[in-house]
Short mmCIF file of C-alpha atoms and ligand atoms in Angstrom, two decimals:
data_model
loop_
_atom_site.label_atom_id
_atom_site.label_comp_id
_atom_site.label_asym_id
_atom_site.label_seq_id
_atom_site.Cartn_x
_atom_site.Cartn_y
_atom_site.Cartn_z
CA MET P 101 90.39 -7.34 -96.41
CA LYS P 102 86.95 -9.45 -96.44
CA ILE P 103 87.30 -12.16 -94.24
CA ALA P 104 84.84 -15.41 -93.54
CA VAL P 105 85.20 -17.62 -90.66
CA CYS P 106 83.35 -20.76 -90.72
CA VAL P 107 82.28 -21.37 -87.11
CA LYS P 108 80.70 -24.31 -85.63
CA ILE P 109 79.16 -24.18 -82.46
CA ILE P 110 79.02 -27.51 -80.15
CA LYS P 111 76.86 -27.47 -77.14
CA GLY P 112 76.94 -23.82 -77.20
CA ASP P 113 80.10 -23.40 -77.65
CA ILE P 114 82.37 -21.93 -80.67
CA ASN P 115 84.49 -25.36 -81.95
CA PRO P 116 88.18 -24.12 -80.08
CA PHE P 117 89.96 -24.00 -83.56
CA ASP P 118 87.01 -22.05 -84.98
CA ALA P 119 87.50 -19.57 -81.99
CA SER P 120 91.26 -19.27 -83.19
CA ALA P 121 90.30 -18.73 -86.96
CA LEU P 122 88.47 -16.11 -85.77
CA GLU P 123 90.42 -14.65 -83.48
CA CYS P 124 93.18 -14.95 -86.58
CA ALA P 125 90.48 -13.07 -88.88
CA LEU P 126 90.13 -9.44 -86.15
CA ARG P 127 93.56 -9.93 -86.01
CA LEU P 128 94.49 -9.42 -89.72
CA SER P 129 90.69 -7.58 -90.72
CA ASP P 130 87.49 -5.27 -89.61
CA ASP P 131 85.41 -7.18 -92.13
CA VAL P 132 85.33 -10.34 -90.77
CA THR P 133 81.58 -12.22 -91.59
CA VAL P 134 80.82 -15.26 -89.66
CA ILE P 135 79.33 -18.30 -91.46
CA SER P 136 77.63 -21.01 -89.06
CA MET P 137 75.55 -24.22 -89.97
CA CYS P 138 73.50 -24.58 -86.79
CA PRO P 139 70.26 -24.93 -85.31
CA PRO P 140 68.55 -21.79 -84.51
CA SER P 141 69.36 -23.07 -80.64
CA SER P 142 73.12 -22.05 -81.64
CA LYS P 143 72.00 -18.54 -81.86
CA ASP P 144 73.09 -16.62 -78.43
CA ALA P 145 76.01 -18.58 -78.97
CA LEU P 146 76.31 -16.70 -82.20
CA LEU P 147 75.14 -13.52 -80.71
CA ALA P 148 77.93 -13.07 -78.66
CA LEU P 149 80.56 -13.19 -81.47
CA THR P 150 78.41 -10.06 -82.69
CA ARG P 151 79.79 -8.32 -79.30
CA LEU P 152 83.29 -8.46 -81.38
CA GLY P 153 82.61 -7.13 -84.01
CA ALA P 154 81.80 -9.80 -86.76
CA LYS P 155 78.73 -9.54 -88.77
CA VAL P 156 77.09 -13.45 -88.54
CA ILE P 157 75.01 -15.19 -90.25
CA LEU P 158 73.59 -18.19 -89.15
CA LEU P 159 72.69 -20.97 -91.90
CA SER P 160 69.89 -23.11 -90.50
CA ASP P 161 66.97 -25.01 -92.26
CA ALA P 162 64.89 -28.30 -91.26
CA ILE P 163 66.71 -29.82 -95.01
CA TYR P 164 70.10 -29.74 -93.30
CA ALA P 165 69.80 -32.00 -90.99
CA GLY P 166 71.77 -34.39 -90.79
CA SER P 167 74.38 -33.72 -93.24
CA ASP P 168 77.89 -35.61 -93.49
CA THR P 169 81.09 -33.11 -94.54
CA LEU P 170 80.42 -33.38 -98.25
CA ALA P 171 76.65 -31.94 -97.86
CA THR P 172 77.25 -29.48 -95.38
CA SER P 173 80.60 -27.99 -97.61
CA HIS P 174 78.49 -27.81 -100.13
CA ILE P 175 75.63 -25.66 -97.91
CA LEU P 176 78.33 -23.09 -96.67
CA SER P 177 79.50 -23.09 -100.44
CA SER P 178 76.35 -21.98 -101.98
CA ALA P 179 76.34 -19.66 -98.92
CA LEU P 180 79.90 -18.36 -99.34
CA SER P 181 79.08 -18.02 -102.83
CA LYS P 182 76.39 -15.20 -101.90
CA ILE P 183 78.90 -13.21 -99.82
CA ASP P 184 82.57 -11.12 -100.96
CA TYR P 185 85.77 -12.51 -99.36
CA ASP P 186 89.64 -12.39 -100.24
CA LEU P 187 90.59 -14.98 -97.73
CA ILE P 188 88.47 -17.68 -95.99
CA ILE P 189 90.01 -19.25 -92.87
CA CYS P 190 88.08 -22.39 -90.75
CA GLY P 191 89.05 -24.35 -88.20
CA ARG P 192 91.93 -27.27 -88.38
CA GLN P 193 89.01 -29.59 -87.42
CA THR P 194 86.06 -29.94 -84.65
CA VAL P 195 86.32 -31.68 -81.56
CA ASP P 196 83.28 -33.84 -82.16
CA GLY P 197 83.80 -35.14 -85.97
CA ASP P 198 87.42 -34.90 -86.14
CA THR P 199 87.14 -34.69 -89.28
CA ALA P 200 89.47 -31.92 -90.98
CA GLN P 201 87.24 -32.40 -94.07
CA VAL P 202 84.93 -29.10 -94.52
CA GLY P 203 87.93 -26.95 -95.19
CA PRO P 204 89.97 -28.36 -97.97
CA CYS P 205 86.06 -29.93 -99.56
CA LEU P 206 85.35 -26.66 -99.68
CA SER P 207 88.05 -25.12 -101.48
CA ALA P 208 88.01 -27.69 -103.80
CA MET P 209 83.96 -26.47 -104.31
CA LEU P 210 84.51 -22.50 -104.44
CA GLY P 211 87.64 -23.89 -107.16
CA ILE P 212 89.77 -21.83 -104.72
CA PRO P 213 93.88 -22.62 -103.27
CA VAL P 214 93.73 -24.50 -99.69
CA ILE P 215 96.31 -24.52 -97.35
CA THR P 216 95.76 -26.94 -94.24
CA ASN P 217 97.27 -26.83 -90.32
CA VAL P 218 98.43 -23.61 -90.20
CA MET P 219 100.49 -22.92 -87.48
CA GLU P 220 101.26 -18.75 -86.75
CA MET P 221 99.41 -15.92 -87.90
CA PRO P 222 99.15 -16.04 -91.94
CA VAL P 223 101.45 -13.22 -93.52
CA ILE P 224 99.05 -11.14 -96.27
CA SER P 225 100.23 -9.41 -99.44
CA ASP P 226 98.70 -10.05 -102.65
CA LYS P 227 99.49 -13.78 -101.38
CA VAL P 228 98.82 -15.65 -97.68
CA LYS P 229 102.04 -16.80 -96.82
CA CYS P 230 101.83 -19.65 -94.05
CA LYS P 231 103.69 -21.21 -91.97
CA THR P 232 102.08 -24.86 -91.44
CA ARG P 233 102.89 -28.13 -89.98
CA MET P 234 104.32 -29.44 -93.39
CA GLY P 235 106.47 -26.14 -94.10
CA GLU P 236 106.27 -22.81 -95.59
CA GLU P 237 103.34 -22.11 -98.05
CA GLU P 238 102.24 -19.58 -100.08
CA ALA P 239 98.61 -19.37 -102.31
CA SER P 240 97.08 -16.09 -104.03
CA LEU P 241 93.99 -15.27 -102.99
CA PRO P 242 90.93 -15.38 -102.89
CA CYS P 243 91.98 -18.13 -101.17
CA LEU P 244 90.93 -20.54 -97.45
CA ILE P 245 93.67 -21.71 -94.98
CA THR P 246 92.62 -23.77 -91.82
CA VAL P 247 93.93 -23.22 -88.95
CA GLU P 248 95.77 -24.48 -85.48
CA ARG P 249 94.34 -23.60 -82.71
CA ILE P 250 97.22 -20.87 -82.67
CA ALA P 251 94.77 -17.82 -81.21
CA GLU P 252 93.13 -17.21 -78.33
CA LEU P 253 89.54 -15.94 -78.97
CA ARG P 254 89.97 -12.56 -77.52
CA PHE P 255 86.80 -11.22 -74.82
CA PRO P 256 84.73 -8.63 -76.06
CA SER P 257 85.08 -5.21 -73.90
CA ILE P 258 81.74 -5.05 -71.95
CA ARG P 259 80.87 -1.53 -74.15
CA SER P 260 80.77 -3.47 -76.75
CA LYS P 261 77.14 -3.87 -78.25
CA VAL P 262 75.07 -6.83 -79.41
CA GLY P 263 74.66 -6.77 -82.95
CA GLU P 264 72.01 -9.26 -84.97
CA VAL P 265 72.51 -12.44 -86.39
CA SER P 266 71.18 -12.94 -90.02
CA ILE P 267 69.21 -16.13 -90.35
CA TRP P 268 69.49 -17.70 -93.80
CA ASP P 269 67.50 -20.44 -94.71
CA ASN P 270 67.52 -22.35 -97.79
CA SER P 271 65.56 -20.03 -99.71
CA VAL P 272 68.53 -17.69 -99.31
CA VAL P 273 71.25 -20.19 -99.56
CA GLY P 274 70.06 -21.42 -102.32
CA ALA P 275 71.61 -25.28 -102.29
CA ASP P 276 71.22 -27.79 -104.15
CA LYS P 277 68.18 -29.66 -101.93
CA GLU P 278 69.52 -33.11 -103.41
CA LYS P 279 72.89 -32.39 -102.12
CA CYS P 280 71.84 -31.47 -98.20
CA GLY P 281 71.31 -32.97 -94.85
CA LEU P 282 70.82 -36.67 -94.23
CA SER P 283 69.54 -38.23 -97.94
CA GLY P 284 72.02 -35.83 -99.75
CA SER P 285 75.29 -37.27 -97.88
CA PRO P 286 77.23 -40.21 -99.30
CA THR P 287 78.55 -41.59 -96.15
CA ARG P 288 76.15 -42.72 -93.40
CA VAL P 289 76.50 -44.20 -89.87
CA LEU P 290 75.62 -47.57 -89.48
CA LYS P 291 76.31 -47.73 -85.52
CA VAL P 292 77.63 -45.92 -83.04
CA PHE P 293 79.03 -48.18 -80.08
CA GLU P 294 81.79 -47.49 -77.18
CA SER P 295 85.17 -47.29 -77.34
CA GLU P 296 87.12 -50.40 -75.86
CA ASP P 297 88.61 -49.26 -71.95
CA LYS P 298 92.29 -47.07 -73.16
CA MET P 299 93.11 -47.45 -69.41
CA ARG P 300 96.43 -49.58 -68.34
CA ARG P 301 97.85 -51.59 -65.55
CA CYS P 302 99.99 -49.07 -63.93
CA ARG P 303 102.97 -50.46 -61.98
CA PHE P 304 104.69 -48.57 -59.40
CA ILE P 305 108.20 -48.43 -59.28
CA GLU P 306 110.85 -46.17 -57.28
CA LYS P 307 112.04 -43.26 -59.07
CA GLU P 308 115.51 -44.63 -59.31
CA GLU P 309 114.38 -47.33 -61.59
CA LEU P 310 113.41 -44.99 -64.44
CA ILE P 311 115.85 -44.07 -66.16
CA PRO P 312 117.35 -47.99 -66.89
CA LEU P 313 113.58 -48.48 -67.34
CA ILE P 314 113.01 -45.98 -70.52
CA LYS P 315 116.42 -46.89 -72.03
CA LYS P 316 115.09 -50.74 -72.09
CA LEU P 317 111.88 -50.32 -72.98
CA SER P 318 113.16 -47.88 -75.90
CA GLU P 319 115.90 -50.53 -76.68
CA GLU P 320 113.12 -53.90 -77.44
CA LYS P 321 112.58 -54.59 -80.80
CA ALA P 322 109.49 -53.49 -82.60
CA GLU P 323 107.06 -56.16 -83.50
CA LYS P 324 105.53 -56.16 -86.44
CA GLU P 325 101.35 -55.46 -85.82
CA GLU P 326 99.87 -58.22 -87.87
CA ILE P 327 96.78 -56.74 -90.15
CA LYS P 328 94.42 -60.11 -90.09
CA GLU P 329 93.47 -61.02 -93.98
CA ALA P 330 89.66 -60.41 -94.95
CA GLU P 331 88.08 -63.46 -95.68
CA ILE P 332 86.00 -62.33 -98.55
CA LYS P 333 88.22 -59.86 -100.51
CA MET P 334 87.29 -56.34 -102.69
CA PRO P 335 87.98 -57.06 -106.29
CA LYS P 336 90.05 -54.24 -106.88
CA ILE P 337 91.77 -51.09 -104.75
CA TYR P 338 93.45 -47.78 -105.45
CA ALA P 339 96.01 -46.97 -102.87
CA VAL P 340 97.66 -43.23 -102.47
CA GLY P 341 100.23 -43.24 -100.41
CA LYS P 342 102.31 -46.80 -100.28
CA GLU P 343 102.13 -46.54 -96.56
CA VAL P 344 98.47 -47.75 -97.02
CA LEU P 345 99.50 -50.84 -99.07
CA PRO P 346 99.87 -53.19 -96.60
CA VAL P 347 95.73 -52.51 -95.29
CA ALA P 348 95.00 -52.56 -99.34
CA LYS P 349 96.45 -56.23 -99.38
CA LYS P 350 94.35 -57.59 -96.72
CA LEU P 351 91.37 -56.66 -98.40
CA SER P 352 92.28 -57.09 -102.25
CA ASP P 353 94.24 -59.15 -104.38
CA ASN P 354 93.94 -56.36 -106.48
CA VAL P 355 95.78 -53.17 -105.45
CA VAL P 356 96.88 -50.68 -107.59
CA GLU P 357 99.22 -48.25 -106.51
CA ILE P 358 98.83 -44.42 -106.97
CA GLY P 359 101.70 -41.84 -105.83
CA LYS P 360 101.39 -38.58 -104.27
CA LYS P 361 100.03 -36.37 -106.73
CA ASP P 362 98.29 -33.23 -107.97
CA ALA P 363 94.24 -33.77 -106.49
CA LYS P 364 93.35 -32.97 -109.73
CA GLU P 365 95.48 -35.23 -111.64
CA ILE P 366 94.15 -38.07 -108.72
CA ALA P 367 90.65 -37.27 -109.38
CA GLU P 368 90.40 -37.44 -113.19
CA TYR P 369 92.62 -40.77 -113.38
CA LEU P 370 89.67 -42.30 -110.46
CA LYS P 371 87.19 -40.86 -112.87
CA ALA P 372 88.90 -42.55 -115.90
CA GLU P 373 89.24 -45.72 -114.24
CA ASN P 374 85.61 -46.17 -112.62
CA ALA P 375 87.09 -46.60 -109.40
CA GLU P 376 85.35 -48.59 -106.55
CA VAL P 377 87.02 -48.37 -103.65
CA VAL P 378 90.09 -45.68 -102.49
CA LEU P 379 92.15 -45.84 -99.54
CA TRP P 380 94.65 -42.84 -98.35
CA ASN P 381 97.10 -42.70 -95.97
CA ALA P 382 95.79 -40.50 -92.78
CA ASP P 383 98.77 -38.49 -92.80
CA LEU P 384 98.88 -34.62 -93.25
CA TRP P 385 98.92 -35.14 -96.85
CA GLY P 386 96.34 -37.30 -97.42
CA ARG P 387 93.60 -35.77 -95.10
CA ARG P 388 94.09 -32.41 -97.18
CA THR P 389 94.06 -34.00 -100.48
CA ALA P 390 91.51 -36.57 -100.12
CA PRO P 391 88.60 -34.32 -99.01
CA ILE P 392 89.40 -32.01 -102.33
CA VAL P 393 89.20 -35.52 -104.49
CA SER P 394 86.06 -36.51 -102.59
CA ALA P 395 84.68 -32.98 -103.33
CA MET P 396 85.47 -32.82 -106.84
CA LEU P 397 84.14 -36.83 -107.66
CA ARG P 398 80.76 -35.75 -105.00
CA THR P 399 81.50 -38.90 -103.21
CA GLY P 400 81.58 -39.26 -99.46
CA LEU P 401 85.24 -40.32 -97.89
CA CYS P 402 85.28 -41.07 -94.27
CA ALA P 403 88.60 -39.58 -91.94
CA ASP P 404 90.97 -41.44 -90.48
CA CYS P 405 89.53 -45.28 -89.78
CA THR P 406 90.84 -47.40 -87.80
CA ASN P 407 89.61 -50.34 -89.12
CA LEU P 408 88.11 -51.32 -92.14
CA GLU P 409 85.81 -54.79 -93.77
CA THR P 410 84.53 -55.57 -96.95
CA ASP P 411 81.12 -57.74 -97.79
CA GLY P 412 83.22 -58.08 -101.02
CA GLU P 413 81.38 -55.00 -102.14
CA LYS P 414 80.55 -52.48 -99.22
CA LEU P 415 83.60 -51.09 -97.44
CA TYR P 416 82.74 -51.04 -93.55
CA MET P 417 84.85 -48.18 -92.17
CA TYR P 418 85.37 -47.89 -88.59
CA ARG P 419 86.54 -44.62 -86.82
CA PRO P 420 86.86 -42.84 -83.63
CA ALA P 421 84.61 -40.51 -82.78
CA MET P 422 83.47 -37.55 -79.94
CA SER P 423 87.31 -37.43 -78.97
CA GLY P 424 88.10 -41.18 -78.96
CA ASP P 425 85.17 -41.81 -77.04
CA VAL P 426 82.92 -43.83 -79.04
CA TYR P 427 83.58 -45.96 -82.66
CA ALA P 428 81.56 -45.77 -85.40
CA LYS P 429 80.63 -47.81 -88.19
CA ILE P 430 80.37 -45.89 -91.70
CA GLU P 431 79.61 -47.06 -94.61
CA CYS P 432 79.58 -44.84 -98.08
CA ARG P 433 76.37 -45.31 -100.28
CA THR P 434 78.43 -43.83 -103.47
CA LEU P 435 81.84 -44.37 -105.93
CA PRO P 436 83.97 -44.97 -105.49
CA GLN P 437 84.15 -45.31 -101.70
CA MET P 438 86.79 -43.39 -99.75
CA ALA P 439 88.76 -44.00 -96.61
CA THR P 440 91.81 -42.29 -94.55
CA VAL P 441 93.10 -45.01 -92.83
CA ARG P 442 95.58 -44.50 -89.61
CA CYS P 443 98.78 -45.92 -91.21
CA GLU P 444 101.61 -46.66 -89.13
CA THR P 445 104.06 -43.60 -88.39
CA LYS P 446 107.17 -43.13 -87.96
CA SER P 447 107.89 -41.80 -84.09
CA ALA P 448 111.15 -41.13 -82.22
CA ASP P 449 111.69 -43.85 -79.82
CA ILE P 450 111.22 -41.91 -77.07
CA VAL P 451 109.17 -38.92 -76.16
CA VAL P 452 109.31 -37.06 -72.98
CA SER P 453 106.47 -35.14 -72.35
CA PHE P 454 106.25 -31.89 -69.60
CA GLY P 455 102.87 -30.76 -68.25
CA LYS P 456 102.05 -27.62 -66.01
CA GLY P 457 103.70 -29.79 -62.79
CA ALA P 458 107.32 -29.62 -65.14
CA LYS P 459 107.18 -26.04 -65.01
CA ASN P 460 109.97 -25.15 -62.31
CA SER P 461 112.61 -27.50 -63.66
CA LEU P 462 111.68 -27.35 -66.98
CA ASP P 463 115.47 -26.45 -68.26
CA GLU P 464 117.57 -28.93 -66.66
CA VAL P 465 114.70 -31.79 -67.60
CA LYS P 466 114.67 -30.90 -71.17
CA ILE P 467 118.85 -31.38 -71.27
CA LEU P 468 118.51 -34.67 -69.55
CA ALA P 469 115.69 -36.04 -72.03
CA GLU P 470 117.78 -34.28 -74.97
CA SER P 471 120.92 -36.91 -73.75
CA LEU P 472 118.29 -40.01 -74.33
CA GLY P 473 117.56 -38.69 -77.34
CA ALA P 474 113.64 -38.15 -76.80
CA GLU P 475 111.43 -35.72 -78.99
CA MET P 476 110.03 -32.92 -76.44
CA ALA P 477 106.40 -32.86 -75.79
CA ALA P 478 103.73 -31.29 -73.77
CA SER P 479 100.35 -30.90 -72.63
CA ARG P 480 98.40 -28.01 -73.38
CA GLY P 481 98.77 -27.04 -69.34
CA LEU P 482 102.07 -25.91 -70.04
CA VAL P 483 102.05 -24.63 -73.81
CA ASP P 484 99.20 -22.21 -72.47
CA THR P 485 101.69 -20.98 -69.56
CA GLY P 486 104.24 -20.07 -72.89
CA LYS P 487 106.65 -22.40 -71.53
CA ALA P 488 106.48 -25.00 -74.39
CA PRO P 489 105.41 -24.23 -78.26
CA TYR P 490 102.06 -25.00 -79.44
CA GLU P 491 103.98 -27.44 -82.00
CA HIS P 492 104.52 -29.91 -78.86
CA GLN P 493 101.01 -30.15 -77.51
CA VAL P 494 100.12 -33.54 -77.75
CA GLY P 495 96.09 -34.54 -77.60
CA LEU P 496 93.15 -33.87 -78.79
CA THR P 497 93.80 -30.39 -79.76
CA GLY P 498 97.36 -30.54 -80.35
CA LYS P 499 99.20 -33.94 -82.34
CA LYS P 500 99.18 -37.38 -81.49
CA VAL P 501 102.61 -39.22 -80.94
CA SER P 502 103.09 -43.12 -80.97
CA PRO P 503 106.58 -44.04 -79.68
CA LYS P 504 108.40 -46.85 -78.31
CA VAL P 505 107.84 -45.39 -75.02
CA TYR P 506 105.85 -41.99 -73.69
CA VAL P 507 107.25 -40.09 -70.40
CA ALA P 508 104.49 -38.17 -69.31
CA LEU P 509 106.58 -35.39 -66.31
CA GLY P 510 103.54 -33.82 -64.02
CA ILE P 511 100.76 -34.23 -66.52
CA SER P 512 97.76 -34.70 -64.63
CA GLY P 513 96.15 -37.05 -67.47
CA ALA P 514 92.85 -35.31 -69.00
CA ALA P 515 91.01 -37.28 -71.55
CA HIS P 516 91.67 -34.54 -73.65
CA HIS P 517 95.87 -35.19 -73.46
CA THR P 518 95.89 -38.83 -73.02
CA VAL P 519 93.74 -39.39 -76.13
CA GLY P 520 96.76 -38.34 -77.93
CA TYR P 521 99.48 -40.64 -77.09
CA GLU P 522 96.92 -44.01 -77.60
CA GLY P 523 99.16 -45.46 -79.84
CA ALA P 524 102.38 -45.61 -77.50
CA LYS P 525 103.71 -49.05 -77.04
CA TYR P 526 104.47 -48.05 -72.94
CA VAL P 527 103.43 -45.38 -70.59
CA ILE P 528 105.37 -43.97 -68.19
CA ALA P 529 104.20 -41.23 -65.69
CA VAL P 530 105.89 -39.07 -62.96
CA ASN P 531 103.62 -37.81 -60.90
CA ASN P 532 103.93 -36.03 -57.08
CA ASP P 533 99.84 -37.15 -56.94
CA LYS P 534 99.24 -40.96 -56.45
CA ASP P 535 95.98 -40.54 -56.98
CA ALA P 536 96.44 -38.38 -60.38
CA ARG P 537 94.01 -39.79 -63.38
CA ILE P 538 97.68 -40.19 -65.43
CA PHE P 539 98.59 -43.13 -63.61
CA ASP P 540 95.29 -44.84 -65.10
CA TYR P 541 96.52 -44.35 -68.18
CA ALA P 542 100.28 -45.44 -67.74
CA ASP P 543 101.89 -48.32 -67.60
CA PHE P 544 104.44 -47.35 -64.98
CA GLY P 545 104.15 -44.94 -62.75
CA VAL P 546 106.61 -42.75 -60.28
CA VAL P 547 105.33 -40.89 -57.38
CA CYS P 548 107.66 -38.33 -56.72
CA ASP P 549 108.02 -34.41 -57.29
CA ILE P 550 109.96 -34.05 -60.91
CA GLU P 551 112.73 -32.21 -59.04
CA GLU P 552 113.57 -35.33 -57.69
CA ILE P 553 114.47 -37.23 -60.75
CA VAL P 554 116.70 -34.49 -62.19
CA GLY P 555 119.38 -35.68 -60.69
CA LEU P 556 118.55 -39.22 -61.93
CA PHE P 557 119.37 -38.70 -65.51
C1 LIG B 237 88.44 -28.39 -75.55
C2 LIG B 237 89.28 -28.78 -74.89
C3 LIG B 237 90.81 -29.25 -76.28
C4 LIG B 237 91.50 -29.58 -75.04
N1 LIG B 237 92.99 -30.12 -75.92
C5 LIG B 237 93.90 -30.53 -75.46
C6 LIG B 237 95.46 -31.31 -76.18
O1 LIG B 237 95.16 -31.40 -76.79
N2 LIG B 237 96.38 -31.44 -74.87
C7 LIG B 237 96.26 -31.25 -73.79
O2 LIG B 237 97.26 -31.77 -72.89
N3 LIG B 237 95.53 -30.86 -72.91
C8 LIG B 237 93.97 -30.22 -73.91
N4 LIG B 237 93.16 -29.67 -73.25
C9 LIG B 237 93.28 -29.63 -71.35
C10 LIG B 237 93.00 -30.91 -70.55
O3 LIG B 237 91.91 -30.51 -70.35
C11 LIG B 237 94.06 -30.38 -69.74
O4 LIG B 237 93.39 -29.40 -68.76
C12 LIG B 237 95.63 -30.17 -69.20
O5 LIG B 237 95.29 -31.50 -70.12
C13 LIG B 237 96.17 -29.99 -68.19
O6 LIG B 237 97.36 -29.54 -68.80
P1 LIG B 237 98.30 -30.31 -67.33
O7 LIG B 237 98.11 -31.99 -66.71
O8 LIG B 237 99.83 -30.75 -67.88
O9 LIG B 237 98.27 -29.16 -66.02
P2 LIG B 237 97.83 -29.56 -65.08
O10 LIG B 237 96.00 -30.61 -64.59
O11 LIG B 237 97.37 -28.42 -64.07
O12 LIG B 237 98.25 -31.01 -64.22
C14 LIG B 237 99.20 -31.03 -63.45
C15 LIG B 237 99.58 -32.15 -62.83
O13 LIG B 237 101.10 -31.83 -62.50
C16 LIG B 237 101.16 -32.48 -60.87
N5 LIG B 237 102.40 -31.97 -60.35
C17 LIG B 237 102.16 -30.36 -60.16
N6 LIG B 237 103.54 -29.87 -59.42
C18 LIG B 237 104.29 -31.22 -59.42
C19 LIG B 237 105.69 -31.22 -59.48
N7 LIG B 237 106.33 -30.80 -58.54
N8 LIG B 237 106.03 -32.81 -59.20
C20 LIG B 237 105.16 -33.51 -59.88
N9 LIG B 237 104.21 -33.52 -60.30
C21 LIG B 237 103.81 -32.52 -60.11
C22 LIG B 237 99.89 -32.24 -60.75
O14 LIG B 237 99.91 -33.04 -59.73
C23 LIG B 237 98.91 -32.63 -61.84
O15 LIG B 237 98.77 -34.11 -61.72
C24 LIG B 237 91.51 -29.53 -73.72
C25 LIG B 237 90.75 -29.00 -73.17
C26 LIG B 237 89.77 -28.52 -73.83
C27 LIG B 237 87.88 -27.84 -73.01
#
């Protein structure tokens, strides 16, 4: 079976999700081609991948600079149409752009089915069967799948030889120049600014106060977050999914709701309606379907927006970037202007998250957390030891949770982790190191050994 893997090199390293995609491909086949669109300076990182036995193609041309996800997908799809493949594997998303759009966009451009957020090694027969974050799914070959961080990229043997990286410029790739680079990109970043400080003011408490506090905070009545009404409104907005209706209604008095239908059906409807603005709920379904529709309509899409503004005509979309370190204000120059928007999601009232520091008392603390009705979660530190499943991982390369109370047990508080629980109302951290970073990102803290809290539940 021929497998193509799309890989992005970020600051000299392979994007972690793409590393997982490559490892999956290498386990499934001996015929793996890596395709990467990046500047020539990334060649060394790509050369290392040839030692794993993969053929590597670097797509590099000055006209590709500044490409957004739609332009990138166009370039990658042009290159992929020059090679034979049965299966294309992409990482779920890049950790710098965080859009998760290229996989679904590519599938639409190549006219093949897509399965996103694959959580286990796929099973291949005449079909591809996958366990995804949304359940069991299958598609016939050829198809494209995007994988979560489900496999660690192996180290090449010291005896393995370095191969060659083929460099393809646009005379080989044959992408439409009008659809490449900055000028071919419908979305444009207007400004980038530092994100507000996500630090919390930690109040240290005694360990005996821990359980009553968790119970008290989890029973607090949820206040409804008021979305600010726009002063100037847009004439009409199409909202896909009822979750996004409150946001749409603040921006327009004329909102048309669209149900969660097939991407092609939605694209045809929006085209017939000459829709100018379309908002989607940024849930897993929306983040898979909206990019497919954006490719079908050849329009820009801004992913995972946390705020929207308008001057009555243009939609200004705000979203976190670079793992939440900065915010970007983005506009779309084509119609319809589309955005997936973070909407209120249902989360358990209490999430208890275990880190490497909880590994020795894991079984005891788990049973006790269950008695609180809590959902279980984990840091990558613990997941990497094999003591928690990847489904539980919270953070940049895991999932995001927004419970009323997030309890972090034995977690150091790396930025990669804290970004995953920013939506939590209260955070309580337990750690035996009083200087642990997690306390700067918690509302309450207990300085003690995890073993000491076992008897408290
Ligand atoms: C590209 C990239 C993406 C990443 N994505 C994620 C992600 O999605 N999610 C994620 O979590 N991480 C992610 N990481 C890893 C992250 O940087 C940290 O390495 C990881 O979160 C550390 O896990 P930890 O806090 O459980 O372990 P450690 O850093 O080992 O911390 C353990 C903590 O437990 C405390 N402790 C030890 N023993 C005890 C005890 N007996 N009682 C109480 N406290 C104790 C220690 O003081 C320490 O603070 C990513 C890293 C990279 C490079």
